mmCIF file of C-alpha atoms and ligand atoms in Angstrom:
data_model
loop_
_atom_site.group_PDB
_atom_site.id
_atom_site.type_symbol
_atom_site.label_atom_id
_atom_site.label_comp_id
_atom_site.label_asym_id
_atom_site.label_seq_id
_atom_site.Cartn_x
_atom_site.Cartn_y
_atom_site.Cartn_z
ATOM 1 C CA UNK A 1 -52.046 8.101 -4.805
ATOM 2 C CA UNK A 2 -51.563 8.507 -1.051
ATOM 3 C CA UNK A 3 -54.378 8.210 1.293
ATOM 4 C CA UNK A 4 -53.877 8.608 5.037
ATOM 5 C CA UNK A 5 -56.464 7.676 7.731
ATOM 6 C CA UNK A 6 -54.744 8.429 11.011
ATOM 7 C CA UNK A 7 -57.364 7.436 13.744
ATOM 8 C CA UNK A 8 -58.467 3.883 13.873
ATOM 9 C CA UNK A 9 -59.658 1.436 16.589
ATOM 10 C CA UNK A 10 -59.331 -2.288 17.028
ATOM 11 C CA UNK A 11 -60.625 -4.853 19.416
ATOM 12 C CA UNK A 12 -57.689 -3.607 22.011
ATOM 13 C CA UNK A 13 -60.273 -0.865 22.598
ATOM 14 C CA UNK A 14 -63.788 -0.240 21.280
ATOM 15 C CA UNK A 15 -63.149 -1.404 17.743
ATOM 16 C CA UNK A 16 -64.571 -4.533 16.412
ATOM 17 C CA UNK A 17 -61.698 -5.795 14.273
ATOM 18 C CA UNK A 18 -58.571 -7.391 15.277
ATOM 19 C CA UNK A 19 -55.473 -5.095 14.459
ATOM 20 C CA UNK A 20 -54.298 -7.514 11.725
ATOM 21 C CA UNK A 21 -57.838 -7.417 10.256
ATOM 22 C CA UNK A 22 -57.990 -3.896 10.450
ATOM 23 C CA UNK A 23 -55.010 -3.469 8.395
ATOM 24 C CA UNK A 24 -56.506 -5.686 5.713
ATOM 25 C CA UNK A 25 -59.649 -3.756 5.650
ATOM 26 C CA UNK A 26 -57.875 -0.493 5.468
ATOM 27 C CA UNK A 27 -55.793 -1.847 2.498
ATOM 28 C CA UNK A 28 -58.974 -2.829 0.759
ATOM 29 C CA UNK A 29 -60.413 0.649 1.361
ATOM 30 C CA UNK A 30 -57.518 2.167 -0.378
ATOM 31 C CA UNK A 31 -55.705 3.580 2.636
ATOM 32 C CA UNK A 32 -51.905 3.835 2.287
ATOM 33 C CA UNK A 33 -50.833 5.451 5.415
ATOM 34 C CA UNK A 34 -52.577 4.733 8.668
ATOM 35 C CA UNK A 35 -52.288 4.750 12.532
ATOM 36 C CA UNK A 36 -53.807 2.319 15.056
ATOM 37 C CA UNK A 37 -54.879 4.735 17.824
ATOM 38 C CA UNK A 38 -56.755 2.561 20.545
ATOM 39 C CA UNK A 39 -57.893 4.156 23.711
ATOM 40 C CA UNK A 40 -55.021 4.434 26.329
ATOM 41 C CA UNK A 41 -53.304 1.335 25.039
ATOM 42 C CA UNK A 42 -50.417 0.242 22.798
ATOM 43 C CA UNK A 43 -51.072 -3.252 23.024
ATOM 44 C CA UNK A 44 -52.529 -3.834 19.548
ATOM 45 C CA UNK A 45 -49.377 -2.869 17.779
ATOM 46 C CA UNK A 46 -47.451 -6.206 17.775
ATOM 47 C CA UNK A 47 -50.396 -7.700 15.997
ATOM 48 C CA UNK A 48 -50.808 -4.693 13.542
ATOM 49 C CA UNK A 49 -47.214 -4.282 12.588
ATOM 50 C CA UNK A 50 -46.460 -7.518 10.718
ATOM 51 C CA UNK A 51 -49.815 -7.353 8.917
ATOM 52 C CA UNK A 52 -49.290 -3.782 7.846
ATOM 53 C CA UNK A 53 -45.643 -4.634 6.672
ATOM 54 C CA UNK A 54 -46.983 -7.650 4.541
ATOM 55 C CA UNK A 55 -49.485 -5.267 2.827
ATOM 56 C CA UNK A 56 -46.889 -2.710 2.108
ATOM 57 C CA UNK A 57 -48.777 -0.111 4.358
ATOM 58 C CA UNK A 58 -47.247 2.839 6.112
ATOM 59 C CA UNK A 59 -48.346 2.193 9.711
ATOM 60 C CA UNK A 60 -47.585 4.670 12.377
ATOM 61 C CA UNK A 61 -47.487 3.864 16.005
ATOM 62 C CA UNK A 62 -50.289 5.731 17.623
ATOM 63 C CA UNK A 63 -52.712 6.036 20.560
ATOM 64 C CA UNK A 64 -55.765 8.038 21.740
ATOM 65 C CA UNK A 65 -55.388 9.450 25.245
ATOM 66 C CA UNK A 66 -58.182 10.325 27.362
ATOM 67 C CA UNK A 67 -57.483 13.812 29.079
ATOM 68 C CA UNK A 68 -59.349 16.203 31.036
ATOM 69 C CA UNK A 69 -59.840 19.923 30.523
ATOM 70 C CA UNK A 70 -61.465 22.700 32.277
ATOM 71 C CA UNK A 71 -63.463 25.232 30.094
ATOM 72 C CA UNK A 72 -62.092 28.546 30.843
ATOM 73 C CA UNK A 73 -64.737 30.917 32.500
ATOM 74 C CA UNK A 74 -64.769 34.583 33.197
ATOM 75 C CA UNK A 75 -66.151 33.568 36.667
ATOM 76 C CA UNK A 76 -65.505 30.005 37.549
ATOM 77 C CA UNK A 77 -68.681 28.199 38.786
ATOM 78 C CA UNK A 78 -68.481 26.694 42.234
ATOM 79 C CA UNK A 79 -69.323 23.255 40.887
ATOM 80 C CA UNK A 80 -67.734 23.289 37.509
ATOM 81 C CA UNK A 81 -66.376 19.934 36.244
ATOM 82 C CA UNK A 82 -63.534 19.068 33.609
ATOM 83 C CA UNK A 83 -64.586 17.634 30.440
ATOM 84 C CA UNK A 84 -62.907 14.762 28.740
ATOM 85 C CA UNK A 85 -60.956 15.441 25.685
ATOM 86 C CA UNK A 86 -59.177 13.055 23.385
ATOM 87 C CA UNK A 87 -55.533 13.679 22.146
ATOM 88 C CA UNK A 88 -54.122 11.414 19.464
ATOM 89 C CA UNK A 89 -50.351 10.617 19.472
ATOM 90 C CA UNK A 90 -48.889 9.866 16.125
ATOM 91 C CA UNK A 91 -45.388 8.473 15.023
ATOM 92 C CA UNK A 92 -44.310 7.154 18.453
ATOM 93 C CA UNK A 93 -40.777 6.112 18.433
ATOM 94 C CA UNK A 94 -39.515 5.334 21.906
ATOM 95 C CA UNK A 95 -42.571 3.938 23.740
ATOM 96 C CA UNK A 96 -41.199 3.836 27.433
ATOM 97 C CA UNK A 97 -42.509 7.396 28.457
ATOM 98 C CA UNK A 98 -45.977 6.382 27.270
ATOM 99 C CA UNK A 99 -45.864 3.020 29.061
ATOM 100 C CA UNK A 100 -45.048 4.981 32.229
ATOM 101 C CA UNK A 101 -48.271 7.210 32.005
ATOM 102 C CA UNK A 102 -50.541 4.331 30.862
ATOM 103 C CA UNK A 103 -50.235 2.408 34.046
ATOM 104 C CA UNK A 104 -52.401 5.068 35.729
ATOM 105 C CA UNK A 105 -54.667 5.619 32.877
ATOM 106 C CA UNK A 106 -55.395 1.748 32.498
ATOM 107 C CA UNK A 107 -56.256 1.582 36.204
ATOM 108 C CA UNK A 108 -58.551 4.384 36.095
ATOM 109 C CA UNK A 109 -60.304 2.813 33.044
ATOM 110 C CA UNK A 110 -60.672 -0.644 34.801
ATOM 111 C CA UNK A 111 -61.938 0.864 37.949
ATOM 112 C CA UNK A 112 -64.525 3.152 36.212
ATOM 113 C CA UNK A 113 -65.740 0.363 34.092
ATOM 114 C CA UNK A 114 -66.519 -1.575 37.317
ATOM 115 C CA UNK A 115 -68.088 1.529 39.094
ATOM 116 C CA UNK A 116 -70.360 2.085 36.026
ATOM 117 C CA UNK A 117 -71.432 -1.448 35.891
ATOM 118 C CA UNK A 118 -72.374 -1.264 39.593
ATOM 119 C CA UNK A 119 -74.610 1.650 38.811
ATOM 120 C CA UNK A 120 -76.091 -0.161 35.628
ATOM 121 C CA UNK A 121 -77.054 -3.215 37.657
ATOM 122 C CA UNK A 122 -80.469 -1.816 38.739
ATOM 123 C CA UNK A 123 -81.448 -1.152 35.019
ATOM 124 C CA UNK A 124 -80.062 -4.366 33.471
ATOM 125 C CA UNK A 125 -81.957 -7.955 33.566
ATOM 126 C CA UNK A 126 -78.353 -9.549 34.089
ATOM 127 C CA UNK A 127 -75.181 -8.339 35.717
ATOM 128 C CA UNK A 128 -73.502 -6.346 32.923
ATOM 129 C CA UNK A 129 -69.950 -6.684 34.120
ATOM 130 C CA UNK A 130 -69.184 -10.283 32.609
ATOM 131 C CA UNK A 131 -70.611 -9.132 29.257
ATOM 132 C CA UNK A 132 -68.454 -5.954 29.285
ATOM 133 C CA UNK A 133 -65.468 -7.902 30.206
ATOM 134 C CA UNK A 134 -66.136 -10.403 27.455
ATOM 135 C CA UNK A 135 -66.566 -7.716 24.708
ATOM 136 C CA UNK A 136 -63.155 -6.282 25.796
ATOM 137 C CA UNK A 137 -61.601 -9.800 25.306
ATOM 138 C CA UNK A 138 -61.057 -10.079 29.131
ATOM 139 C CA UNK A 139 -59.063 -6.972 29.301
ATOM 140 C CA UNK A 140 -60.639 -4.781 32.058
ATOM 141 C CA UNK A 141 -58.389 -2.032 31.162
ATOM 142 C CA UNK A 142 -59.702 -1.982 27.724
ATOM 143 C CA UNK A 143 -63.332 -1.383 28.656
ATOM 144 C CA UNK A 144 -64.699 1.860 27.146
ATOM 145 C CA UNK A 145 -68.221 3.383 27.487
ATOM 146 C CA UNK A 146 -68.893 2.156 23.965
ATOM 147 C CA UNK A 147 -68.601 -1.331 25.179
ATOM 148 C CA UNK A 148 -71.037 -0.712 27.959
ATOM 149 C CA UNK A 149 -73.424 0.756 25.381
ATOM 150 C CA UNK A 150 -73.164 -2.481 23.564
ATOM 151 C CA UNK A 151 -74.089 -4.273 26.651
ATOM 152 C CA UNK A 152 -77.221 -2.180 27.195
ATOM 153 C CA UNK A 153 -78.213 -2.961 23.512
ATOM 154 C CA UNK A 154 -77.659 -6.628 23.968
ATOM 155 C CA UNK A 155 -79.818 -6.757 27.038
ATOM 156 C CA UNK A 156 -82.527 -4.661 25.359
ATOM 157 C CA UNK A 157 -82.268 -1.831 27.830
ATOM 158 C CA UNK A 158 -81.697 0.571 25.037
ATOM 159 C CA UNK A 159 -82.524 0.261 21.215
ATOM 160 C CA UNK A 160 -79.725 2.323 19.786
ATOM 161 C CA UNK A 161 -76.047 2.974 20.825
ATOM 162 C CA UNK A 162 -76.599 6.683 21.141
ATOM 163 C CA UNK A 163 -79.611 6.185 23.540
ATOM 164 C CA UNK A 164 -77.215 4.490 25.885
ATOM 165 C CA UNK A 165 -75.219 7.755 26.301
ATOM 166 C CA UNK A 166 -78.344 9.904 26.321
ATOM 167 C CA UNK A 167 -80.091 7.929 29.027
ATOM 168 C CA UNK A 168 -77.216 6.328 31.264
ATOM 169 C CA UNK A 169 -73.565 6.900 30.153
ATOM 170 C CA UNK A 170 -73.272 10.547 29.147
ATOM 171 C CA UNK A 171 -72.139 13.372 31.550
ATOM 172 C CA UNK A 172 -74.631 13.675 34.441
ATOM 173 C CA UNK A 173 -76.606 10.784 33.644
ATOM 174 C CA UNK A 174 -77.413 8.064 36.173
ATOM 175 C CA UNK A 175 -74.526 5.742 35.361
ATOM 176 C CA UNK A 176 -71.943 8.435 34.748
ATOM 177 C CA UNK A 177 -68.839 8.121 36.846
ATOM 178 C CA UNK A 178 -66.679 11.396 37.221
ATOM 179 C CA UNK A 179 -63.120 10.458 36.946
ATOM 180 C CA UNK A 180 -59.773 11.762 36.763
ATOM 181 C CA UNK A 181 -57.974 11.396 33.493
ATOM 182 C CA UNK A 182 -54.440 12.891 32.777
ATOM 183 C CA UNK A 183 -54.219 16.634 31.922
ATOM 184 C CA UNK A 184 -54.133 17.872 28.498
ATOM 185 C CA UNK A 185 -50.578 19.084 29.266
ATOM 186 C CA UNK A 186 -49.538 15.669 30.600
ATOM 187 C CA UNK A 187 -50.879 13.937 27.422
ATOM 188 C CA UNK A 188 -48.967 16.332 24.984
ATOM 189 C CA UNK A 189 -45.806 15.869 27.074
ATOM 190 C CA UNK A 190 -45.940 12.071 27.135
ATOM 191 C CA UNK A 191 -46.533 11.940 23.212
ATOM 192 C CA UNK A 192 -43.784 14.344 22.604
ATOM 193 C CA UNK A 193 -41.342 12.619 25.041
ATOM 194 C CA UNK A 194 -41.976 9.445 22.721
ATOM 195 C CA UNK A 195 -40.942 11.537 19.784
ATOM 196 C CA UNK A 196 -44.549 11.645 18.522
ATOM 197 C CA UNK A 197 -46.751 14.564 17.350
ATOM 198 C CA UNK A 198 -49.752 15.353 19.594
ATOM 199 C CA UNK A 199 -53.045 15.814 17.598
ATOM 200 C CA UNK A 200 -56.302 17.147 18.947
ATOM 201 C CA UNK A 201 -58.849 14.630 18.209
ATOM 202 C CA UNK A 202 -62.474 15.552 16.735
ATOM 203 C CA UNK A 203 -62.261 19.014 18.060
ATOM 204 C CA UNK A 204 -66.086 19.531 17.049
ATOM 205 C CA UNK A 205 -67.446 16.500 18.828
ATOM 206 C CA UNK A 206 -67.173 17.751 22.493
ATOM 207 C CA UNK A 207 -70.347 19.940 22.364
ATOM 208 C CA UNK A 208 -68.218 22.973 22.846
ATOM 209 C CA UNK A 209 -69.174 26.598 21.762
ATOM 210 C CA UNK A 210 -67.359 28.300 19.008
ATOM 211 C CA UNK A 211 -65.726 30.437 21.885
ATOM 212 C CA UNK A 212 -64.591 27.501 23.914
ATOM 213 C CA UNK A 213 -63.173 25.515 20.726
ATOM 214 C CA UNK A 214 -61.168 28.875 20.171
ATOM 215 C CA UNK A 215 -59.883 28.633 23.627
ATOM 216 C CA UNK A 216 -59.115 24.992 23.381
ATOM 217 C CA UNK A 217 -57.052 25.260 20.261
ATOM 218 C CA UNK A 218 -55.121 28.264 21.529
ATOM 219 C CA UNK A 219 -54.425 26.382 24.726
ATOM 220 C CA UNK A 220 -53.549 23.108 22.870
ATOM 221 C CA UNK A 221 -51.032 24.916 20.614
ATOM 222 C CA UNK A 222 -49.608 26.736 23.430
ATOM 223 C CA UNK A 223 -49.042 23.674 25.448
ATOM 224 C CA UNK A 224 -47.006 22.047 22.660
ATOM 225 C CA UNK A 225 -49.816 20.346 20.631
ATOM 226 C CA UNK A 226 -48.745 20.443 16.761
ATOM 227 C CA UNK A 227 -51.956 19.282 14.837
ATOM 228 C CA UNK A 228 -55.607 19.074 14.911
ATOM 229 C CA UNK A 229 -57.945 16.633 13.053
ATOM 230 C CA UNK A 230 -60.163 18.050 10.286
ATOM 231 C CA UNK A 231 -64.067 17.689 10.920
ATOM 232 C CA UNK A 232 -65.494 15.008 8.710
ATOM 233 C CA UNK A 233 -66.504 15.906 5.271
ATOM 234 C CA UNK A 234 -70.223 15.895 6.041
ATOM 235 C CA UNK A 235 -69.826 18.533 8.788
ATOM 236 C CA UNK A 236 -71.408 21.857 8.023
ATOM 237 C CA UNK A 237 -68.921 24.078 6.064
ATOM 238 C CA UNK A 238 -68.907 26.711 8.836
ATOM 239 C CA UNK A 239 -67.342 24.155 11.296
ATOM 240 C CA UNK A 240 -64.764 23.305 8.812
ATOM 241 C CA UNK A 241 -63.975 26.791 8.147
ATOM 242 C CA UNK A 242 -63.588 27.573 11.848
ATOM 243 C CA UNK A 243 -61.044 24.770 12.254
ATOM 244 C CA UNK A 244 -59.214 25.849 9.021
ATOM 245 C CA UNK A 245 -58.879 29.412 10.516
ATOM 246 C CA UNK A 246 -58.008 28.322 13.994
ATOM 247 C CA UNK A 247 -55.384 25.800 12.779
ATOM 248 C CA UNK A 248 -53.861 28.628 10.654
ATOM 249 C CA UNK A 249 -53.759 31.055 13.472
ATOM 250 C CA UNK A 250 -51.950 28.726 15.844
ATOM 251 C CA UNK A 251 -49.655 27.055 13.478
ATOM 252 C CA UNK A 252 -51.220 23.675 13.803
ATOM 253 C CA UNK A 253 -50.884 21.032 11.054
ATOM 254 C CA UNK A 254 -54.015 18.973 10.030
ATOM 255 C CA UNK A 255 -54.704 15.284 10.384
ATOM 256 C CA UNK A 256 -57.076 13.352 8.132
ATOM 257 C CA UNK A 257 -58.809 10.692 10.133
ATOM 258 C CA UNK A 258 -62.111 8.613 10.130
ATOM 259 C CA UNK A 259 -62.017 7.317 13.763
ATOM 260 C CA UNK A 260 -63.204 4.149 12.415
ATOM 261 C CA UNK A 261 -64.447 1.609 14.995
ATOM 262 C CA UNK A 262 -66.343 -1.165 12.931
ATOM 263 C CA UNK A 263 -69.680 -1.887 11.704
ATOM 264 C CA UNK A 264 -71.379 -1.101 15.010
ATOM 265 C CA UNK A 265 -70.616 2.649 14.479
ATOM 266 C CA UNK A 266 -71.597 2.715 10.688
ATOM 267 C CA UNK A 267 -71.414 6.568 10.624
ATOM 268 C CA UNK A 268 -67.545 6.371 11.034
ATOM 269 C CA UNK A 269 -66.332 4.945 7.713
ATOM 270 C CA UNK A 270 -62.806 3.398 7.124
ATOM 271 C CA UNK A 271 -60.951 5.732 4.679
ATOM 272 C CA UNK A 272 -63.568 8.313 4.677
ATOM 273 C CA UNK A 273 -61.511 11.310 5.512
ATOM 274 C CA UNK A 274 -61.739 15.196 4.820
ATOM 275 C CA UNK A 275 -59.463 16.669 2.177
ATOM 276 C CA UNK A 276 -56.932 19.292 2.762
ATOM 277 C CA UNK A 277 -57.198 22.773 1.254
ATOM 278 C CA UNK A 278 -54.489 24.306 -0.946
ATOM 279 C CA UNK A 279 -51.656 25.317 1.257
ATOM 280 C CA UNK A 280 -52.699 23.437 4.247
ATOM 281 C CA UNK A 281 -49.870 21.420 6.191
ATOM 282 C CA UNK A 282 -50.546 17.709 6.688
ATOM 283 C CA UNK A 283 -49.477 16.237 10.030
ATOM 284 C CA UNK A 284 -47.367 13.621 8.131
ATOM 285 C CA UNK A 285 -45.489 16.278 6.623
ATOM 286 C CA UNK A 286 -44.395 17.099 10.209
ATOM 287 C CA UNK A 287 -43.261 13.551 10.724
ATOM 288 C CA UNK A 288 -41.011 13.566 7.703
ATOM 289 C CA UNK A 289 -43.172 12.041 5.049
ATOM 290 C CA UNK A 290 -42.113 14.089 1.984
ATOM 291 C CA UNK A 291 -44.953 12.625 0.005
ATOM 292 C CA UNK A 292 -47.294 14.816 2.155
ATOM 293 C CA UNK A 293 -45.363 17.994 1.906
ATOM 294 C CA UNK A 294 -47.210 21.022 0.545
HETATM 295 P P1 AMP B 1 -64.534 6.151 27.208
HETATM 296 O O1 AMP B 1 -63.207 6.613 26.786
HETATM 297 O O2 AMP B 1 -64.586 5.033 27.827
HETATM 298 O O3 AMP B 1 -65.223 7.378 27.852
HETATM 299 O O4 AMP B 1 -65.446 5.944 25.978
HETATM 300 C C1 AMP B 1 -65.366 6.681 24.810
HETATM 301 C C2 AMP B 1 -65.983 6.084 23.653
HETATM 302 O O5 AMP B 1 -67.444 6.147 23.811
HETATM 303 C C3 AMP B 1 -65.589 7.286 22.473
HETATM 304 O O6 AMP B 1 -64.669 6.928 21.772
HETATM 305 C C4 AMP B 1 -66.942 6.928 21.591
HETATM 306 O O7 AMP B 1 -66.727 5.745 20.765
HETATM 307 C C5 AMP B 1 -68.029 6.734 22.729
HETATM 308 N N1 AMP B 1 -68.836 7.801 23.028
HETATM 309 C C6 AMP B 1 -68.297 8.726 24.102
HETATM 310 N N2 AMP B 1 -69.303 9.748 24.364
HETATM 311 C C7 AMP B 1 -70.301 9.444 23.472
HETATM 312 C C8 AMP B 1 -71.469 10.055 23.180
HETATM 313 N N3 AMP B 1 -71.933 11.297 23.947
HETATM 314 N N4 AMP B 1 -72.206 9.691 22.212
HETATM 315 C C9 AMP B 1 -71.847 8.453 21.470
HETATM 316 N N5 AMP B 1 -70.772 7.804 21.970
HETATM 317 C C10 AMP B 1 -69.962 8.279 22.680
HETATM 318 MN MN1 MN B 2 -63.975 4.850 20.859
HETATM 319 MN MN1 MN B 3 -62.157 9.977 20.543
HETATM 320 MN MN1 MN B 4 -61.345 7.471 18.511
#
């Protein structure tokens, strides 16, 4: 049996396992096809690839790009701001076009982490920057808001991961730093320039209304996006049927993915992926994996 989990994080972003350990954990969970998709970096691949090969796993080169998107409005509000969306690239062949766009993304990430830490200083008993940098193994360009949430937990400023977003890190909260990620179009173009497939990540986790999800999937497909992740199996059936319907309408294939990070995010479980319905096209079939053809 084939079992694909195509959205996974390692220590090269906000995951807790090394890429090699992640390959072992995925194998133990019965996964056969997988993708390492760290936030805005490809640096975990050299560690993941030999481990996957030794285990007989089919590993796709992947990434999760941070992008920004402006919600369409009948009348634009004077102070409307873009929201951040995630695009997963799968099956990257030639990595040069991706490395080229990552220079700016990584600079943005490192600068933002420092700016957030400055804002957090007045709430923390100790300077949060050294702890954040240590959690990201000294790679400032690897620091995500999830790491900053861990620092707030460690220092006792919050009691739960989610509280860190609700009180400090979320949009409009005191330590939020507005920033410029690449556009949705630029992310799709970079992924396709590498020979990969662009997948809209977790479309139901952006807090968008059904109307905005509809606009987003239409625009994503129109810009050259080729697939969308299915919502997790424990999402309401109405959410799932909305994505099923929109994928069909826009000719998008479907990706099965857990977005596993590690034991610190126990609600995202390795290998726990939703199932396709009859007749739906799996994204791996677009990438030439005949075992996933309908
Ligand atoms: P970043 O790319 O640095 O903005 O961090 C994104 C990561 O932070 C995501 O991949 C999630 O792991 C986590 N995250 C972002 N927003 C939230 C939220 N509202 N609640 C909980 N976790 C979140
Ligand atoms: Mn993450
Ligand atoms: Mn994401
Ligand atoms: Mn992710």
